[in-house]
Coordinates of N, CA and C in Angstrom, one line a residue:
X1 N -7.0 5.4 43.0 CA -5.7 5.3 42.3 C -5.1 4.0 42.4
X2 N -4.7 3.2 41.3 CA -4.1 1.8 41.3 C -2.5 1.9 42.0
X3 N -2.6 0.6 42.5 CA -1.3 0.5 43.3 C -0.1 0.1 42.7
X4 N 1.0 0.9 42.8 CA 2.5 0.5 42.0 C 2.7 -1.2 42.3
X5 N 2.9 -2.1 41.6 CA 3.1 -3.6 42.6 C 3.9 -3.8 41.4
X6 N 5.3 -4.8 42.0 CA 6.4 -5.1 41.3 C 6.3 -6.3 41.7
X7 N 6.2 -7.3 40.6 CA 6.1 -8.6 40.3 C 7.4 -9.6 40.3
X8 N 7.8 -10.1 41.1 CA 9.2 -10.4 40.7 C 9.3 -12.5 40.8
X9 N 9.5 -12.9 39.4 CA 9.4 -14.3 39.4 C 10.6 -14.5 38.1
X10 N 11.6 -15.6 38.2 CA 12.5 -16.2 37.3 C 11.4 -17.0 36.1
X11 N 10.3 -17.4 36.0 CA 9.1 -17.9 35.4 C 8.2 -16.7 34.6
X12 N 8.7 -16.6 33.7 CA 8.0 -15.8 32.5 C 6.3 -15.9 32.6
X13 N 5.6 -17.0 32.2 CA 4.5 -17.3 32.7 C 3.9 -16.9 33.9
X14 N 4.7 -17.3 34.9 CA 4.0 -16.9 36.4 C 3.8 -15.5 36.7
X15 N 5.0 -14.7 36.1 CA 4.7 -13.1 36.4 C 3.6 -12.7 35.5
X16 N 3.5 -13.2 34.2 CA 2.3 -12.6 32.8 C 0.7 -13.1 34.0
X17 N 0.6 -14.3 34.7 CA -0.3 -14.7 35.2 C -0.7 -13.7 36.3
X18 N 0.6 -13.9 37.3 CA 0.2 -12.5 37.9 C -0.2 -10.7 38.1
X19 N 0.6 -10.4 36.7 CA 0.2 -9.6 36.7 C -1.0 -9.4 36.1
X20 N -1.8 -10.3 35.4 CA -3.5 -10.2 34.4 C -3.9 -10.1 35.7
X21 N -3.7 -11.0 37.1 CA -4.6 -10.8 38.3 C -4.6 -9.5 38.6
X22 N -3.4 -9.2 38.4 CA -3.2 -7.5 39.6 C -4.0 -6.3 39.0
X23 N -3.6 -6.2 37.5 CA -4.5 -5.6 36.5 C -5.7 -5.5 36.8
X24 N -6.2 -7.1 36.9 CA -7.6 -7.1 37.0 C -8.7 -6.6 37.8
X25 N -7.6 -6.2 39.4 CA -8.0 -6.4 40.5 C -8.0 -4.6 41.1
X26 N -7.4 -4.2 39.7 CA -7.4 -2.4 39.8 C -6.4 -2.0 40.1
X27 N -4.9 -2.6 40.1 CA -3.7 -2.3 40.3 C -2.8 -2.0 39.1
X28 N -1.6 -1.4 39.4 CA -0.6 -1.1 37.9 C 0.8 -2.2 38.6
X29 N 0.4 -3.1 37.8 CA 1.9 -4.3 38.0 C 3.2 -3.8 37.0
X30 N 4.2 -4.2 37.7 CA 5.9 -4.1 36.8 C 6.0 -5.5 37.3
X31 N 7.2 -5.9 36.2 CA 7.5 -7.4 36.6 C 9.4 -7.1 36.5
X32 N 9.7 -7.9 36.6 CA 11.4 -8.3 37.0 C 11.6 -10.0 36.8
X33 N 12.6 -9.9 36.2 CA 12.7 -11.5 36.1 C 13.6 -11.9 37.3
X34 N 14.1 -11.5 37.9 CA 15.0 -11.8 38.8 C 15.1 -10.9 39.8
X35 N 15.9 -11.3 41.5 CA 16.1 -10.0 42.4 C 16.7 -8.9 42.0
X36 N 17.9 -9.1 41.3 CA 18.8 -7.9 41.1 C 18.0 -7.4 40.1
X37 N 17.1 -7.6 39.2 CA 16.1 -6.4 38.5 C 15.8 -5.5 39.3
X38 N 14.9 -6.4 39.9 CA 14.1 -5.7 41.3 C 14.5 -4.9 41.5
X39 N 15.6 -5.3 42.6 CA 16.6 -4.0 43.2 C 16.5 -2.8 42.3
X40 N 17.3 -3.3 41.2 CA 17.1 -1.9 40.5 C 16.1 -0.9 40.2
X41 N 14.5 -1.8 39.8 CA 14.0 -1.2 40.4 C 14.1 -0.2 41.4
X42 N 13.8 -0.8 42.3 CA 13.5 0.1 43.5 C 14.4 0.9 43.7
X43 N 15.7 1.1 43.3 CA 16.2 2.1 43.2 C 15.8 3.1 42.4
X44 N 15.0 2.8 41.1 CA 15.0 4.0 40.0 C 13.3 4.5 40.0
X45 N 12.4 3.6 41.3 CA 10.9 4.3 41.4 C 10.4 3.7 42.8
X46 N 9.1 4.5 43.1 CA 8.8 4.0 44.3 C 7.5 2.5 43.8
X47 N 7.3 1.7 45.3 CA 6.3 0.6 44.9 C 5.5 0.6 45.9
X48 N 4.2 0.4 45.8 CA 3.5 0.4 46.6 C 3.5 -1.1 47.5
X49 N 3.9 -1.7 46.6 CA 4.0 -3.4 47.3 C 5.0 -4.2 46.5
X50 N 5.2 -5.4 46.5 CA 6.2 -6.4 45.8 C 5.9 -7.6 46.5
X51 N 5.7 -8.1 44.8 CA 4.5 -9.8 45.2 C 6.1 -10.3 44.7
X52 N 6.7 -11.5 45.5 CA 8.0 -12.4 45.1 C 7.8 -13.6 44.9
X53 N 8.6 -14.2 44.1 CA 8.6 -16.2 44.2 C 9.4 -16.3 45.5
X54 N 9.0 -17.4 46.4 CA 9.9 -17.5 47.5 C 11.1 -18.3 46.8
X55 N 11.1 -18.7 46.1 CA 12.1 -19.6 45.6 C 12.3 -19.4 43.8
X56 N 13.7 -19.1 43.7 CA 14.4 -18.6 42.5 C 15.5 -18.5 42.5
X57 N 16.0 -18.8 41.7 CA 17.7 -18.8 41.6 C 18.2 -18.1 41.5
X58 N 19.4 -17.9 42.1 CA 20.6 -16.8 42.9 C 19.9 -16.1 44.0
X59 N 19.5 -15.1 44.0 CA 18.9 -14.3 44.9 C 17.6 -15.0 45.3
X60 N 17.0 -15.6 46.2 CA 16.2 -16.1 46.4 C 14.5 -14.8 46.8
X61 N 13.8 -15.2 47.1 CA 12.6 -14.0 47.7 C 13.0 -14.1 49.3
X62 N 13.2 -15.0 49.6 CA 13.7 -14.8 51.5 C 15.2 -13.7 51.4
X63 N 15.9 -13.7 50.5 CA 17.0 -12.9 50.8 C 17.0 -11.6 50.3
X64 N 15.8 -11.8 48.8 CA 15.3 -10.3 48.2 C 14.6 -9.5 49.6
X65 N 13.8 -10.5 50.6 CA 13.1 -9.5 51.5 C 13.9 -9.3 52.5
X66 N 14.9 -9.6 52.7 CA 15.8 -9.1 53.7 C 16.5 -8.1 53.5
X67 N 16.8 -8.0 52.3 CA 17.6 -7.0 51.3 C 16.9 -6.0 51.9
X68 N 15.2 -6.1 50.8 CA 14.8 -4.7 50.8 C 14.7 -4.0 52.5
X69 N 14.5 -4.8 53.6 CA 14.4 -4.5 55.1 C 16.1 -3.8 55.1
X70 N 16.4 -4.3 55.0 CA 17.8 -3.6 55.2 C 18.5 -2.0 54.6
X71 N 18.3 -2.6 53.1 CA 18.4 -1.3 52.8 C 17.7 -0.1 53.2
X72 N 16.2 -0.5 53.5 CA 14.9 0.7 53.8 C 15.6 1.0 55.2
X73 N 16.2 0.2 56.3 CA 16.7 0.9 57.6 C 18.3 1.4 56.9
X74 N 18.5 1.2 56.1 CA 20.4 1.9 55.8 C 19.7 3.3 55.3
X75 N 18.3 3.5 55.2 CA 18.3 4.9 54.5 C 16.9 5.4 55.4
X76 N 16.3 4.9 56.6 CA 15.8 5.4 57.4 C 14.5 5.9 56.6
X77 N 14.0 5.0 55.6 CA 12.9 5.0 55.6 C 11.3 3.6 55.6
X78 N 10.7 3.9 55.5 CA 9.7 2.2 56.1 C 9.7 1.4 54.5
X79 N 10.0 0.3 55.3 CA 10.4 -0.6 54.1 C 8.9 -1.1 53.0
X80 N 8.9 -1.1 52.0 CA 8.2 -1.5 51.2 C 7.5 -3.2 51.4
X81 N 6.3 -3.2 51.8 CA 5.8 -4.7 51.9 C 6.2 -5.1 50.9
X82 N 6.3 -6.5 51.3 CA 6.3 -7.8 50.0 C 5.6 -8.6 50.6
X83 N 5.2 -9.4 49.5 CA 4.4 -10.7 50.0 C 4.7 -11.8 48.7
X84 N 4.9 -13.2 49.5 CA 5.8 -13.8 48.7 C 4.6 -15.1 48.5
X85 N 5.3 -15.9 47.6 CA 4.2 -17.1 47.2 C 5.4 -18.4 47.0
X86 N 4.6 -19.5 47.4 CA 5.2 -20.5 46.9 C 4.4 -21.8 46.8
X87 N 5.1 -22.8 45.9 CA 4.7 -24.3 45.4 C 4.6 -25.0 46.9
X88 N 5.3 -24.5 48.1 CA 5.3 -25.3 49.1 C 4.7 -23.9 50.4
X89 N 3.9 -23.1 50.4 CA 3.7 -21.8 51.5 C 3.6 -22.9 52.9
X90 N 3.2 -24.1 53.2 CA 3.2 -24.4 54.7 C 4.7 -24.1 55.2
X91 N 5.4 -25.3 54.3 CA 6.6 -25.2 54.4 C 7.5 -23.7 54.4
X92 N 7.4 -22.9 53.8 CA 7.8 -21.6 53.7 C 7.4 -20.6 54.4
X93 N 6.1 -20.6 55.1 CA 5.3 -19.4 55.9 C 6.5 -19.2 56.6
X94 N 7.0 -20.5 57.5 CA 7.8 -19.8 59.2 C 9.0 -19.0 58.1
X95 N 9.6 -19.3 57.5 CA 11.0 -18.5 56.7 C 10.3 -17.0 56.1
X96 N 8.9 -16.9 55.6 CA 8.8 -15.7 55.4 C 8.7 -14.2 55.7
X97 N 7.9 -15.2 57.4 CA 7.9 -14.4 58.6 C 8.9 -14.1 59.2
X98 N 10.0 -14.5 59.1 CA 11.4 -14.6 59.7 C 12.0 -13.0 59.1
X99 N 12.0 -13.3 57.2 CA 12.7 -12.4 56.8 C 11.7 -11.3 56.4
X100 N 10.3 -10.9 57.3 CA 9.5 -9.8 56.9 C 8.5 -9.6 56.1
X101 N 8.3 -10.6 55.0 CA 7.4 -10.6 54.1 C 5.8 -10.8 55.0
X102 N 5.0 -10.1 54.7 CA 3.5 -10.0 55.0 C 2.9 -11.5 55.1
X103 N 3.1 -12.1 54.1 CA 2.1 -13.4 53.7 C 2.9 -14.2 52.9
X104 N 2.6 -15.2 53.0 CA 3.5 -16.4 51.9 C 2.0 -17.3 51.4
X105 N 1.9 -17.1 49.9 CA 0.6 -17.1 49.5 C 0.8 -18.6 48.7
X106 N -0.1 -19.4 48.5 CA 0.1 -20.9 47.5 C 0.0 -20.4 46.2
X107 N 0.4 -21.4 45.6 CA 1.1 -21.4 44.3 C -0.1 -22.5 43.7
X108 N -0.8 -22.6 42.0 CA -1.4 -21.4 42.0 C -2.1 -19.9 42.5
X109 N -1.8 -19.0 42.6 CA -2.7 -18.0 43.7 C -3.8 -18.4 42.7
X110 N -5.0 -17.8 44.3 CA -7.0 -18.0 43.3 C -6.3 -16.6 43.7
X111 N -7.5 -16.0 42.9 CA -6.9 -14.0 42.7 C -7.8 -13.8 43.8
X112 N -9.1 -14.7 45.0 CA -9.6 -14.4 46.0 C -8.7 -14.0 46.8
X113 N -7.5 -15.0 47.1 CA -6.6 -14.8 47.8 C -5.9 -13.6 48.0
X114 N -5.3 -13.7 46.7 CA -4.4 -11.9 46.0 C -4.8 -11.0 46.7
X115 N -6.3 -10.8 46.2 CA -7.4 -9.9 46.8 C -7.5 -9.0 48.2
X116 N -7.6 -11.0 48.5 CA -7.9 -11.1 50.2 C -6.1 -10.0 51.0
X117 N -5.3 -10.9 50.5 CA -3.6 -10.3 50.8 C -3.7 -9.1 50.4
X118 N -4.0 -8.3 49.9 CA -3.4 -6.9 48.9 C -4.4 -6.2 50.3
X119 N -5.8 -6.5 49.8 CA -6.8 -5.7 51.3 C -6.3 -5.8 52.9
X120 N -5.5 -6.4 52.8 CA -4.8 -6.8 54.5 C -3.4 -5.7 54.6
X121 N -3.1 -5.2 53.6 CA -1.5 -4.9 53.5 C -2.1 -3.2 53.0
X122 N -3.1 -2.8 52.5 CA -3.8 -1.6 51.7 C -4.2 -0.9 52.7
X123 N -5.3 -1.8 53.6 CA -6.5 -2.0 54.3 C -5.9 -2.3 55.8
X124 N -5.1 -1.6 56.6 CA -5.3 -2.9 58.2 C -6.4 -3.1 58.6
X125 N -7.0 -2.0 58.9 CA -8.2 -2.3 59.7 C -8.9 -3.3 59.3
X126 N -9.1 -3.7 57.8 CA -10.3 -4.7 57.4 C -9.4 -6.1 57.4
X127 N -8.3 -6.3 57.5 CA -7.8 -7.9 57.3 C -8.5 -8.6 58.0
X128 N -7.7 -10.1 57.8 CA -8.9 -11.1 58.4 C -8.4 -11.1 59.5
X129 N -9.4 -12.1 60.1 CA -9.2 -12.9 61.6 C -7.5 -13.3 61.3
X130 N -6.7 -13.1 62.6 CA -5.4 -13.5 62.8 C -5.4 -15.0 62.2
X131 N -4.4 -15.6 61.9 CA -4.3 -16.9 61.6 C -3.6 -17.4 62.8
X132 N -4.4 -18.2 63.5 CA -4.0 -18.7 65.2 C -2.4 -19.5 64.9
X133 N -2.4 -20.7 63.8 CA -1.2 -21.3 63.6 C -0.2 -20.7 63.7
X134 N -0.1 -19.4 62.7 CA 0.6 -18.1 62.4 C 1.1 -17.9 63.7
X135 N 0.3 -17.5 64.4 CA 0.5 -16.0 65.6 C 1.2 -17.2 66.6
X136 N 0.8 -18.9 66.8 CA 1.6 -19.2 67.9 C 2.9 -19.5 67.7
X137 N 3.6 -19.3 66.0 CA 4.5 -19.7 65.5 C 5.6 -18.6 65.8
X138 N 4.7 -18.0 65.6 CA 5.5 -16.4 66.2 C 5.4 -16.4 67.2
X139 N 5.0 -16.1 68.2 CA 4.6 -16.0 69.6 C 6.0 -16.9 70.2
X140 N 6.1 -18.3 69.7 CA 7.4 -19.7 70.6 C 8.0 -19.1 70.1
X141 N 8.5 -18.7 68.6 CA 9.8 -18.1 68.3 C 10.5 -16.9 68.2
X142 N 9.2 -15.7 69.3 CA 9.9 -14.8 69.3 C 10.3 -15.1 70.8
X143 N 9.5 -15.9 71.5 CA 9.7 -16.0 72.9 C 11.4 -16.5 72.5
X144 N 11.8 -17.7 71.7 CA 13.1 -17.9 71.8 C 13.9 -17.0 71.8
X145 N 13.5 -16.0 70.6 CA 14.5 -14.8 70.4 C 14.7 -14.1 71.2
X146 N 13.5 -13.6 72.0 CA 13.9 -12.5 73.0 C 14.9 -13.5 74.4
X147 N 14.9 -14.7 74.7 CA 15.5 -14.7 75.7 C 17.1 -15.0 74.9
X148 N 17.2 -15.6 73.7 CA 18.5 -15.0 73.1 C 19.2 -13.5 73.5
X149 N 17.7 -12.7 73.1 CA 18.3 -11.0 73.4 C 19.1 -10.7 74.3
X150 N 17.9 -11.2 75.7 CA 18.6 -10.8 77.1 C 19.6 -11.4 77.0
X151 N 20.8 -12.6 76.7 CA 21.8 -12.9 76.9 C 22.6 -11.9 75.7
X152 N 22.1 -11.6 74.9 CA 23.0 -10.7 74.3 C 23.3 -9.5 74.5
X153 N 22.4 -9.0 75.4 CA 22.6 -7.6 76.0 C 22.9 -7.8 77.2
X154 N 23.2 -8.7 77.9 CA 24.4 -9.2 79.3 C 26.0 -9.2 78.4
X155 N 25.7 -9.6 77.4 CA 27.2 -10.2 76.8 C 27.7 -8.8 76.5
X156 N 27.0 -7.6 76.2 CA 27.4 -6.8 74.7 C 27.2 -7.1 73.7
X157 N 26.5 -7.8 72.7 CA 26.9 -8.3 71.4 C 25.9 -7.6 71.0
X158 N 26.0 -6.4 70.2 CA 25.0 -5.5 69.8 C 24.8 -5.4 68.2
X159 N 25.4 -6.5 68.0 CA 25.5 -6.9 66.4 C 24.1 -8.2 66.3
X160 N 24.4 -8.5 67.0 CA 23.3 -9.5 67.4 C 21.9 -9.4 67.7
X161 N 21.7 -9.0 68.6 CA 20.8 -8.0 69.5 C 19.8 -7.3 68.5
X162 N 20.6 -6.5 67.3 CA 20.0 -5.7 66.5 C 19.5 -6.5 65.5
X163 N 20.0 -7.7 65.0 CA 19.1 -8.9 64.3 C 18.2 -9.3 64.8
X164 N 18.0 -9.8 66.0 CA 17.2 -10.4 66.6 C 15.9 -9.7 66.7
X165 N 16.0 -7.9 67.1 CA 15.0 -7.2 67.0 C 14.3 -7.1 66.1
X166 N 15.2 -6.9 64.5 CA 15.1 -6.6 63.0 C 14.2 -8.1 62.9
X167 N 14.4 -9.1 63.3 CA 13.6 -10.5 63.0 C 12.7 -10.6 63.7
X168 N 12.3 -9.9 64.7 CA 10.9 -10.5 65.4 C 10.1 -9.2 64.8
X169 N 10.5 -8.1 64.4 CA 10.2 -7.0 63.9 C 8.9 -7.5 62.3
X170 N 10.1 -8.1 61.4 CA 9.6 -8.4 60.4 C 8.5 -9.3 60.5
X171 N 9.0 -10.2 61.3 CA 7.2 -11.0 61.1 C 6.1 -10.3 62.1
X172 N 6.7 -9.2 63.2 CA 5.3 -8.9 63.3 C 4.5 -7.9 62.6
X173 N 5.3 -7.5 61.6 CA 4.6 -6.8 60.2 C 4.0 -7.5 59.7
X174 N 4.2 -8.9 59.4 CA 3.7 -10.1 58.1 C 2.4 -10.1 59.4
X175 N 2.3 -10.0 60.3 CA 1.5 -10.2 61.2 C 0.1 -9.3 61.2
X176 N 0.9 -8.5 61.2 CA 0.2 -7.3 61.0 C 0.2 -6.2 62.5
X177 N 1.4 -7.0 63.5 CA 1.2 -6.4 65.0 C 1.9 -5.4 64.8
X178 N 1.7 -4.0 64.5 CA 2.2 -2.7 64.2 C 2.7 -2.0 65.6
X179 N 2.0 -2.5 66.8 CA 3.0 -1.8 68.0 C 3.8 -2.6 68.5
X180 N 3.6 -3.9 67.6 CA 4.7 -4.7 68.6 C 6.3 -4.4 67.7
X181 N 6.1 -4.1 66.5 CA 6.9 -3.9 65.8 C 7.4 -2.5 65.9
X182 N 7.2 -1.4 66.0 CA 7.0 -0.5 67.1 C 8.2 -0.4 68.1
X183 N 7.9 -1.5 68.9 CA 8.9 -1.9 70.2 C 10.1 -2.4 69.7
X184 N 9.7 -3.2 68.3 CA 10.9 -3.5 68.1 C 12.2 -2.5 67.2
X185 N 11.8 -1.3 66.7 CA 12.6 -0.7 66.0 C 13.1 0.5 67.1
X186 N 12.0 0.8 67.9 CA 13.2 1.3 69.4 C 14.0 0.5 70.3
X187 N 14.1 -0.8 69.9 CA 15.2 -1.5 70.6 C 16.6 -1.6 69.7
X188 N 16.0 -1.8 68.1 CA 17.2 -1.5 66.9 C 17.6 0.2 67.1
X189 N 17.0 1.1 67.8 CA 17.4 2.8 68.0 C 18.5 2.7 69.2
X190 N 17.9 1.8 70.2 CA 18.7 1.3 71.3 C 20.1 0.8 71.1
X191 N 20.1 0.2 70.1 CA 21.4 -0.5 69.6 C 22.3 0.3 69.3
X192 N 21.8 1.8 68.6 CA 22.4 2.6 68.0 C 23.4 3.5 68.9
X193 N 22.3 3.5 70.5 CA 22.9 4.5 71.2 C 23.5 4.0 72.5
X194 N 23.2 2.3 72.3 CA 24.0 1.9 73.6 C 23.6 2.1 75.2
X195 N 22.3 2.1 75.0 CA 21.3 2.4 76.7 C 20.8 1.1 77.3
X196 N 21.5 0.8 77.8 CA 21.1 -0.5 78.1 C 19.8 -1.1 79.1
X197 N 19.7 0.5 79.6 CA 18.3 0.3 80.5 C 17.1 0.6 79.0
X198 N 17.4 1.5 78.4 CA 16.5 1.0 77.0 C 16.2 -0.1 76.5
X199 N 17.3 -0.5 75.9 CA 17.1 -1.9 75.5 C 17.1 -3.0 76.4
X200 N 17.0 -2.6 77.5 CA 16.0 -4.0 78.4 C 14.7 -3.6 78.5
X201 N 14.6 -2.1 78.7 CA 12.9 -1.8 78.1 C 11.9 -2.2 77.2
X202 N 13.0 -2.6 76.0 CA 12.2 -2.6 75.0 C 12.3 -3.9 74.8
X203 N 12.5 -4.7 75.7 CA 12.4 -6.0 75.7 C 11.7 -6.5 76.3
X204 N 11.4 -5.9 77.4 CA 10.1 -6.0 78.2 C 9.1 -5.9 77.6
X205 N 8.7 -4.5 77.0 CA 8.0 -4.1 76.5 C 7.2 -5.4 74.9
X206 N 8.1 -5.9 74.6 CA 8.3 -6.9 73.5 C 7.3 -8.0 74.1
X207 N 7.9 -8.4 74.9 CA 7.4 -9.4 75.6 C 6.0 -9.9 76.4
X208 N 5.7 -7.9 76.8 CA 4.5 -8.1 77.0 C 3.4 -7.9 76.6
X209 N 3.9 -7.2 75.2 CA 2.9 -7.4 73.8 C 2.8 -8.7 73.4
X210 N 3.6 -9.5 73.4 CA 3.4 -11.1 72.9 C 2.4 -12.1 74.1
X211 N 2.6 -11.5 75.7 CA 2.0 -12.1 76.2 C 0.3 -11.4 75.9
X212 N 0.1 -10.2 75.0 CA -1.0 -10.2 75.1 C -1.8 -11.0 73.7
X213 N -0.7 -11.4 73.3 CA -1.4 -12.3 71.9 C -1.2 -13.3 72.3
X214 N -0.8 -13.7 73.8 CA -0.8 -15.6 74.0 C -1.3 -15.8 76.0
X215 N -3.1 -15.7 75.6 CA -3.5 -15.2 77.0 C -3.2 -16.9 78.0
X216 N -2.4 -17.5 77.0 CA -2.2 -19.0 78.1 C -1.1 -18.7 79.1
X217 N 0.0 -17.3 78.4 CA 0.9 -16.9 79.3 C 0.5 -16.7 80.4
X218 N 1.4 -17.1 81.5 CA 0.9 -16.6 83.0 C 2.2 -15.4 83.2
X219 N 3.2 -15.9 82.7 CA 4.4 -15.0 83.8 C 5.5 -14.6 82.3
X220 N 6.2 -13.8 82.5 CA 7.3 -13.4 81.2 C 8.2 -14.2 81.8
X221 N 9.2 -14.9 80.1 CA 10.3 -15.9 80.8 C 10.9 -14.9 80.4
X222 N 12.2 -15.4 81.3 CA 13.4 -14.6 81.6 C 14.8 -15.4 81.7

């Protein structure tokens, strides 16, 4: 059965291009010229995935995929992947990971690619080999984040705390690390209920999932 994929690009051409790939590739594409289409979309059907421009005017794809993360936790269900593409993806990967998106794909896409991404996000078991650059980009900047956390759960600031989780969360989806992300939405449940030996659990626990994807770690910072 072909996959619902909602196409969303301000470039008439780029969505018609992508969607003959998605078609091609055994999928059923919708397109959107812009984020607030989208949205509507997804309010008025379900999608199996959502391929974005990272870069478009007004609503950008880094703020479309924050959105959709957001709203899917304001209504307590698992948020819809997206996977975003851009004229510049080196440059863009670390911001995509940030706000949740799977992959940040080059611009032209080869439809190998498409392929390769749609089987990684369809498919976990079969994705590829981790991308090492990826994983240590994550790895330094969740380590930043988490020792942010711990001072924000010394402080109280549980406004904060709950981003911070929500953000190391998202890219370890783009990642593909399903328990580390896991850890991190029982630390956003933690926020809910104010357990503070919880949410130092689940920060541990964060931590020591990351030291098992970075075996140079010797000790957890604190």
């Amino acid at each position: 059965m072909p996959h619902r994929i909602l196409v969303v690009d301000a470039h008439a051409i780029n969505r018609l291009v992508i969607a003959e790939q998605l078609t091609a590739l055994g999928h059923a594409p919708m397109c959107a010229h812009d984020a607030e289409q989208a949205l509507a979309l997804f309010d008025a059907g379900d999608f199996d995935l959502c391929v974005v421009a990272c870069r478009m005017p007004g609503i950008d794809g880094f703020a479309f995929a924050a959105r959709v993360h957001d709203l899917a936790m304001a209504r307590g269900t698992a948020p819809c992947p997206i996977v975003g593409y851009s004229n510049d993806a080196a440059l863009d990967t670390a911001l995509a990971m940030q706000t949740g998106m799977r992959a940040c794909m080059p611009m032209p896409i080869p439809s190998s690619t498409l392929d390769a991404v749609l089987r990684s996000v369809f498919h976990p078991s079969a994705r590829a080999p981790r991308n090492i650059a990826q994983a240590e980009l994550f790895i330094a900047t969740s380590r930043k984040d988490l020792r942010e956390a711990r001072r924000c759960l010394a402080d109280g600031n549980l406004v904060r705390l709950r981003a911070l989780f929500h953000r190391i969360k998202g890219a370890a989806l783009m990642l593909g690390e399903n328990d580390l992300a896991a850890a991190c939405t029982r630390g956003e449940a933690g926020c809910d209920d104010w357990g503070p030996a919880a949410l130092d659990a689940a920060i541990d626990l964060i931590e020591m999932q990351l030291d098992a994807m970075d075996p140079a770690q010797v000790e957890p910072s604190r």
